[in-house]
């Protein structure tokens, strides 16, 4: 695990770079974070498979494991952060509580941005949805082109060739 960039201060959002996604937490100070995760604190794909998760307070190093992490308060540009004491108090009040989990509307990024900024955001969900839409558009376009070209290629071209032979 390796910190990329500046050292965190209490109330900062911490972004952990996992394989294929980012996990998010709130830095509490003294090396601890609060995050929404599975029961074991692994922040793995098992959270996606369940409709609930638990709020845990864990050492930052334990959550990071071998992954890089950084301070990322990017949503402060969209919405002013709440006072640090209020953020930390709200985070601590949620520790140990089981919460609904939905990858598109109630994930770990939504959880921490709600605490820090008073509104939930998740760019990674927005980015995934944009990519899924783009891929679906390409696939549907390719299918439509194939369906249009197929009759010309397999029916019309042999017929045209046959007519030319008969002339």
PDB file of C-alpha atoms in Angstrom:
ATOM      1  CA  UNK A   1       0.000   0.000   0.000  1.00  0.00           C
ATOM      2  CA  UNK A   2       1.259   3.399  -0.885  1.00  0.00           C
ATOM      3  CA  UNK A   3       0.027   6.936  -0.360  1.00  0.00           C
ATOM      4  CA  UNK A   4      -0.072   8.946  -3.559  1.00  0.00           C
ATOM      5  CA  UNK A   5       0.025  12.711  -2.974  1.00  0.00           C
ATOM      6  CA  UNK A   6      -0.652  14.698   0.179  1.00  0.00           C
ATOM      7  CA  UNK A   7      -1.175  13.243   3.649  1.00  0.00           C
ATOM      8  CA  UNK A   8      -4.795  13.067   4.791  1.00  0.00           C
ATOM      9  CA  UNK A   9      -6.380  15.336   7.360  1.00  0.00           C
ATOM     10  CA  UNK A  10      -9.465  14.431   9.414  1.00  0.00           C
ATOM     11  CA  UNK A  11     -12.583  14.641   7.256  1.00  0.00           C
ATOM     12  CA  UNK A  12     -10.741  14.043   3.961  1.00  0.00           C
ATOM     13  CA  UNK A  13     -12.097  11.525   1.476  1.00  0.00           C
ATOM     14  CA  UNK A  14      -9.683   8.669   0.807  1.00  0.00           C
ATOM     15  CA  UNK A  15      -9.850   6.886  -2.550  1.00  0.00           C
ATOM     16  CA  UNK A  16      -8.350   3.382  -2.657  1.00  0.00           C
ATOM     17  CA  UNK A  17      -7.417   2.121  -6.120  1.00  0.00           C
ATOM     18  CA  UNK A  18      -8.719  -1.442  -6.345  1.00  0.00           C
ATOM     19  CA  UNK A  19      -8.586  -3.643  -9.435  1.00  0.00           C
ATOM     20  CA  UNK A  20     -11.491  -2.455 -11.589  1.00  0.00           C
ATOM     21  CA  UNK A  21     -13.005   0.010  -9.117  1.00  0.00           C
ATOM     22  CA  UNK A  22     -12.284   2.480  -6.329  1.00  0.00           C
ATOM     23  CA  UNK A  23     -13.161   2.048  -2.665  1.00  0.00           C
ATOM     24  CA  UNK A  24     -13.846   5.166  -0.589  1.00  0.00           C
ATOM     25  CA  UNK A  25     -13.513   6.092   3.089  1.00  0.00           C
ATOM     26  CA  UNK A  26     -13.433   9.130   5.396  1.00  0.00           C
ATOM     27  CA  UNK A  27     -10.165   9.798   7.201  1.00  0.00           C
ATOM     28  CA  UNK A  28     -10.839  10.144  10.936  1.00  0.00           C
ATOM     29  CA  UNK A  29      -7.311  10.973  12.103  1.00  0.00           C
ATOM     30  CA  UNK A  30      -4.820   8.833  14.039  1.00  0.00           C
ATOM     31  CA  UNK A  31      -4.515   6.460  11.063  1.00  0.00           C
ATOM     32  CA  UNK A  32      -8.191   5.387  11.043  1.00  0.00           C
ATOM     33  CA  UNK A  33     -10.920   5.566   8.411  1.00  0.00           C
ATOM     34  CA  UNK A  34     -14.670   4.975   8.402  1.00  0.00           C
ATOM     35  CA  UNK A  35     -16.066   3.186   5.366  1.00  0.00           C
ATOM     36  CA  UNK A  36     -19.066   1.251   4.066  1.00  0.00           C
ATOM     37  CA  UNK A  37     -17.990  -2.306   3.358  1.00  0.00           C
ATOM     38  CA  UNK A  38     -18.821  -5.976   3.773  1.00  0.00           C
ATOM     39  CA  UNK A  39     -18.864  -7.580   7.220  1.00  0.00           C
ATOM     40  CA  UNK A  40     -15.178  -8.556   6.989  1.00  0.00           C
ATOM     41  CA  UNK A  41     -14.067  -5.095   5.894  1.00  0.00           C
ATOM     42  CA  UNK A  42     -12.725  -6.388   2.585  1.00  0.00           C
ATOM     43  CA  UNK A  43     -14.585  -3.862   0.363  1.00  0.00           C
ATOM     44  CA  UNK A  44     -14.692  -6.548  -2.274  1.00  0.00           C
ATOM     45  CA  UNK A  45     -17.144  -7.759  -4.860  1.00  0.00           C
ATOM     46  CA  UNK A  46     -19.110  -9.482  -2.102  1.00  0.00           C
ATOM     47  CA  UNK A  47     -20.535  -6.076  -1.166  1.00  0.00           C
ATOM     48  CA  UNK A  48     -21.980  -5.871  -4.658  1.00  0.00           C
ATOM     49  CA  UNK A  49     -23.639  -9.258  -4.279  1.00  0.00           C
ATOM     50  CA  UNK A  50     -25.383  -8.304  -1.031  1.00  0.00           C
ATOM     51  CA  UNK A  51     -28.065  -5.679  -0.607  1.00  0.00           C
ATOM     52  CA  UNK A  52     -26.557  -4.515   2.666  1.00  0.00           C
ATOM     53  CA  UNK A  53     -23.186  -3.507   4.039  1.00  0.00           C
ATOM     54  CA  UNK A  54     -21.809  -2.384   7.374  1.00  0.00           C
ATOM     55  CA  UNK A  55     -20.100   0.837   8.423  1.00  0.00           C
ATOM     56  CA  UNK A  56     -16.713   0.073   9.942  1.00  0.00           C
ATOM     57  CA  UNK A  57     -13.892   2.021  11.527  1.00  0.00           C
ATOM     58  CA  UNK A  58     -10.602   0.410  10.545  1.00  0.00           C
ATOM     59  CA  UNK A  59      -6.923   1.323  10.320  1.00  0.00           C
ATOM     60  CA  UNK A  60      -6.191   3.005   6.994  1.00  0.00           C
ATOM     61  CA  UNK A  61      -3.326   0.567   6.342  1.00  0.00           C
ATOM     62  CA  UNK A  62      -5.639  -2.426   6.818  1.00  0.00           C
ATOM     63  CA  UNK A  63      -8.204  -1.019   4.372  1.00  0.00           C
ATOM     64  CA  UNK A  64      -5.517  -0.112   1.827  1.00  0.00           C
ATOM     65  CA  UNK A  65      -3.899  -3.562   1.964  1.00  0.00           C
ATOM     66  CA  UNK A  66      -1.497  -3.538  -0.994  1.00  0.00           C
ATOM     67  CA  UNK A  67      -3.370  -0.929  -3.050  1.00  0.00           C
ATOM     68  CA  UNK A  68      -2.464   2.701  -3.639  1.00  0.00           C
ATOM     69  CA  UNK A  69      -4.637   5.362  -2.061  1.00  0.00           C
ATOM     70  CA  UNK A  70      -4.915   9.138  -2.114  1.00  0.00           C
ATOM     71  CA  UNK A  71      -6.797  12.079  -0.677  1.00  0.00           C
ATOM     72  CA  UNK A  72      -9.528  12.949  -3.168  1.00  0.00           C
ATOM     73  CA  UNK A  73     -11.900  15.726  -2.160  1.00  0.00           C
ATOM     74  CA  UNK A  74     -12.948  16.346  -5.769  1.00  0.00           C
ATOM     75  CA  UNK A  75     -16.604  16.860  -4.889  1.00  0.00           C
ATOM     76  CA  UNK A  76     -15.761  19.966  -2.865  1.00  0.00           C
ATOM     77  CA  UNK A  77     -15.897  21.828  -6.203  1.00  0.00           C
ATOM     78  CA  UNK A  78     -19.551  20.803  -6.615  1.00  0.00           C
ATOM     79  CA  UNK A  79     -20.631  21.264  -3.018  1.00  0.00           C
ATOM     80  CA  UNK A  80     -18.903  22.901  -0.065  1.00  0.00           C
ATOM     81  CA  UNK A  81     -17.815  20.386   2.580  1.00  0.00           C
ATOM     82  CA  UNK A  82     -19.605  20.366   5.906  1.00  0.00           C
ATOM     83  CA  UNK A  83     -17.640  21.394   9.023  1.00  0.00           C
ATOM     84  CA  UNK A  84     -15.039  18.742   9.868  1.00  0.00           C
ATOM     85  CA  UNK A  85     -16.365  18.102  13.383  1.00  0.00           C
ATOM     86  CA  UNK A  86     -19.858  17.479  11.997  1.00  0.00           C
ATOM     87  CA  UNK A  87     -18.462  15.067   9.372  1.00  0.00           C
ATOM     88  CA  UNK A  88     -16.445  13.096  11.933  1.00  0.00           C
ATOM     89  CA  UNK A  89     -19.311  12.950  14.437  1.00  0.00           C
ATOM     90  CA  UNK A  90     -21.769  11.738  11.762  1.00  0.00           C
ATOM     91  CA  UNK A  91     -19.269   9.098  10.593  1.00  0.00           C
ATOM     92  CA  UNK A  92     -18.694   7.789  14.124  1.00  0.00           C
ATOM     93  CA  UNK A  93     -22.456   7.625  14.787  1.00  0.00           C
ATOM     94  CA  UNK A  94     -22.821   5.247  11.834  1.00  0.00           C
ATOM     95  CA  UNK A  95     -20.025   2.842  12.845  1.00  0.00           C
ATOM     96  CA  UNK A  96     -21.401  -0.657  13.416  1.00  0.00           C
ATOM     97  CA  UNK A  97     -24.674   0.043  11.629  1.00  0.00           C
ATOM     98  CA  UNK A  98     -25.881  -2.107   8.771  1.00  0.00           C
ATOM     99  CA  UNK A  99     -26.982  -0.042   5.779  1.00  0.00           C
ATOM    100  CA  UNK A 100     -28.594  -0.656   2.421  1.00  0.00           C
ATOM    101  CA  UNK A 101     -26.094  -1.236  -0.366  1.00  0.00           C
ATOM    102  CA  UNK A 102     -26.758  -0.711  -4.042  1.00  0.00           C
ATOM    103  CA  UNK A 103     -23.839  -0.412  -6.430  1.00  0.00           C
ATOM    104  CA  UNK A 104     -25.506   2.332  -8.477  1.00  0.00           C
ATOM    105  CA  UNK A 105     -27.228   4.406  -5.781  1.00  0.00           C
ATOM    106  CA  UNK A 106     -25.885   3.546  -2.311  1.00  0.00           C
ATOM    107  CA  UNK A 107     -22.249   2.477  -2.523  1.00  0.00           C
ATOM    108  CA  UNK A 108     -19.161   3.416  -0.490  1.00  0.00           C
ATOM    109  CA  UNK A 109     -18.553   6.557  -2.571  1.00  0.00           C
ATOM    110  CA  UNK A 110     -22.147   7.725  -2.070  1.00  0.00           C
ATOM    111  CA  UNK A 111     -21.748   7.047   1.665  1.00  0.00           C
ATOM    112  CA  UNK A 112     -18.638   9.189   2.194  1.00  0.00           C
ATOM    113  CA  UNK A 113     -19.722  12.058  -0.054  1.00  0.00           C
ATOM    114  CA  UNK A 114     -23.029  12.263   1.819  1.00  0.00           C
ATOM    115  CA  UNK A 115     -21.059  12.558   5.060  1.00  0.00           C
ATOM    116  CA  UNK A 116     -18.560  15.152   3.796  1.00  0.00           C
ATOM    117  CA  UNK A 117     -20.638  17.176   1.358  1.00  0.00           C
ATOM    118  CA  UNK A 118     -24.203  16.632   2.538  1.00  0.00           C
ATOM    119  CA  UNK A 119     -25.132  15.056  -0.791  1.00  0.00           C
ATOM    120  CA  UNK A 120     -24.188  11.722  -2.320  1.00  0.00           C
ATOM    121  CA  UNK A 121     -22.149  11.556  -5.521  1.00  0.00           C
ATOM    122  CA  UNK A 122     -20.459   8.742  -7.413  1.00  0.00           C
ATOM    123  CA  UNK A 123     -18.496   9.547 -10.543  1.00  0.00           C
ATOM    124  CA  UNK A 124     -17.379   5.932 -10.917  1.00  0.00           C
ATOM    125  CA  UNK A 125     -21.026   4.865 -11.306  1.00  0.00           C
ATOM    126  CA  UNK A 126     -21.641   7.688 -13.772  1.00  0.00           C
ATOM    127  CA  UNK A 127     -18.502   6.717 -15.725  1.00  0.00           C
ATOM    128  CA  UNK A 128     -19.440   3.024 -15.819  1.00  0.00           C
ATOM    129  CA  UNK A 129     -22.945   3.861 -17.026  1.00  0.00           C
ATOM    130  CA  UNK A 130     -21.486   6.093 -19.761  1.00  0.00           C
ATOM    131  CA  UNK A 131     -19.172   3.278 -20.922  1.00  0.00           C
ATOM    132  CA  UNK A 132     -21.957   0.683 -20.813  1.00  0.00           C
ATOM    133  CA  UNK A 133     -24.181   2.970 -22.890  1.00  0.00           C
ATOM    134  CA  UNK A 134     -21.383   3.545 -25.422  1.00  0.00           C
ATOM    135  CA  UNK A 135     -20.655  -0.186 -25.761  1.00  0.00           C
ATOM    136  CA  UNK A 136     -24.361  -0.986 -26.116  1.00  0.00           C
ATOM    137  CA  UNK A 137     -24.696   1.673 -28.823  1.00  0.00           C
ATOM    138  CA  UNK A 138     -21.742   0.244 -30.761  1.00  0.00           C
ATOM    139  CA  UNK A 139     -23.081  -3.318 -30.469  1.00  0.00           C
ATOM    140  CA  UNK A 140     -26.589  -2.325 -31.544  1.00  0.00           C
ATOM    141  CA  UNK A 141     -25.181  -0.314 -34.454  1.00  0.00           C
ATOM    142  CA  UNK A 142     -23.022  -3.248 -35.558  1.00  0.00           C
ATOM    143  CA  UNK A 143     -26.026  -5.568 -35.319  1.00  0.00           C
ATOM    144  CA  UNK A 144     -28.161  -3.174 -37.382  1.00  0.00           C
ATOM    145  CA  UNK A 145     -25.451  -2.847 -40.037  1.00  0.00           C
ATOM    146  CA  UNK A 146     -24.982  -6.621 -40.125  1.00  0.00           C
ATOM    147  CA  UNK A 147     -28.721  -7.176 -40.529  1.00  0.00           C
ATOM    148  CA  UNK A 148     -28.852  -4.600 -43.333  1.00  0.00           C
ATOM    149  CA  UNK A 149     -25.744  -5.836 -45.173  1.00  0.00           C
ATOM    150  CA  UNK A 150     -26.458  -9.534 -44.727  1.00  0.00           C
ATOM    151  CA  UNK A 151     -29.381  -9.623 -47.213  1.00  0.00           C
ATOM    152  CA  UNK A 152     -27.365  -7.671 -49.780  1.00  0.00           C
ATOM    153  CA  UNK A 153     -24.267  -9.814 -49.356  1.00  0.00           C
ATOM    154  CA  UNK A 154     -25.836 -13.252 -49.189  1.00  0.00           C
ATOM    155  CA  UNK A 155     -28.855 -12.818 -51.423  1.00  0.00           C
ATOM    156  CA  UNK A 156     -28.395  -9.870 -53.774  1.00  0.00           C
ATOM    157  CA  UNK A 157     -24.744 -10.284 -54.727  1.00  0.00           C
ATOM    158  CA  UNK A 158     -25.094 -13.921 -55.858  1.00  0.00           C
ATOM    159  CA  UNK A 159     -28.215 -12.949 -57.794  1.00  0.00           C
ATOM    160  CA  UNK A 160     -26.344 -10.103 -59.476  1.00  0.00           C
ATOM    161  CA  UNK A 161     -23.437 -12.412 -60.319  1.00  0.00           C
ATOM    162  CA  UNK A 162     -25.839 -15.037 -61.723  1.00  0.00           C
ATOM    163  CA  UNK A 163     -27.525 -12.444 -63.963  1.00  0.00           C
ATOM    164  CA  UNK A 164     -24.156 -11.337 -65.326  1.00  0.00           C
ATOM    165  CA  UNK A 165     -23.267 -14.928 -66.157  1.00  0.00           C
ATOM    166  CA  UNK A 166     -26.511 -15.361 -68.076  1.00  0.00           C
ATOM    167  CA  UNK A 167     -25.850 -12.302 -70.257  1.00  0.00           C
TER     168      UNK A 167
END
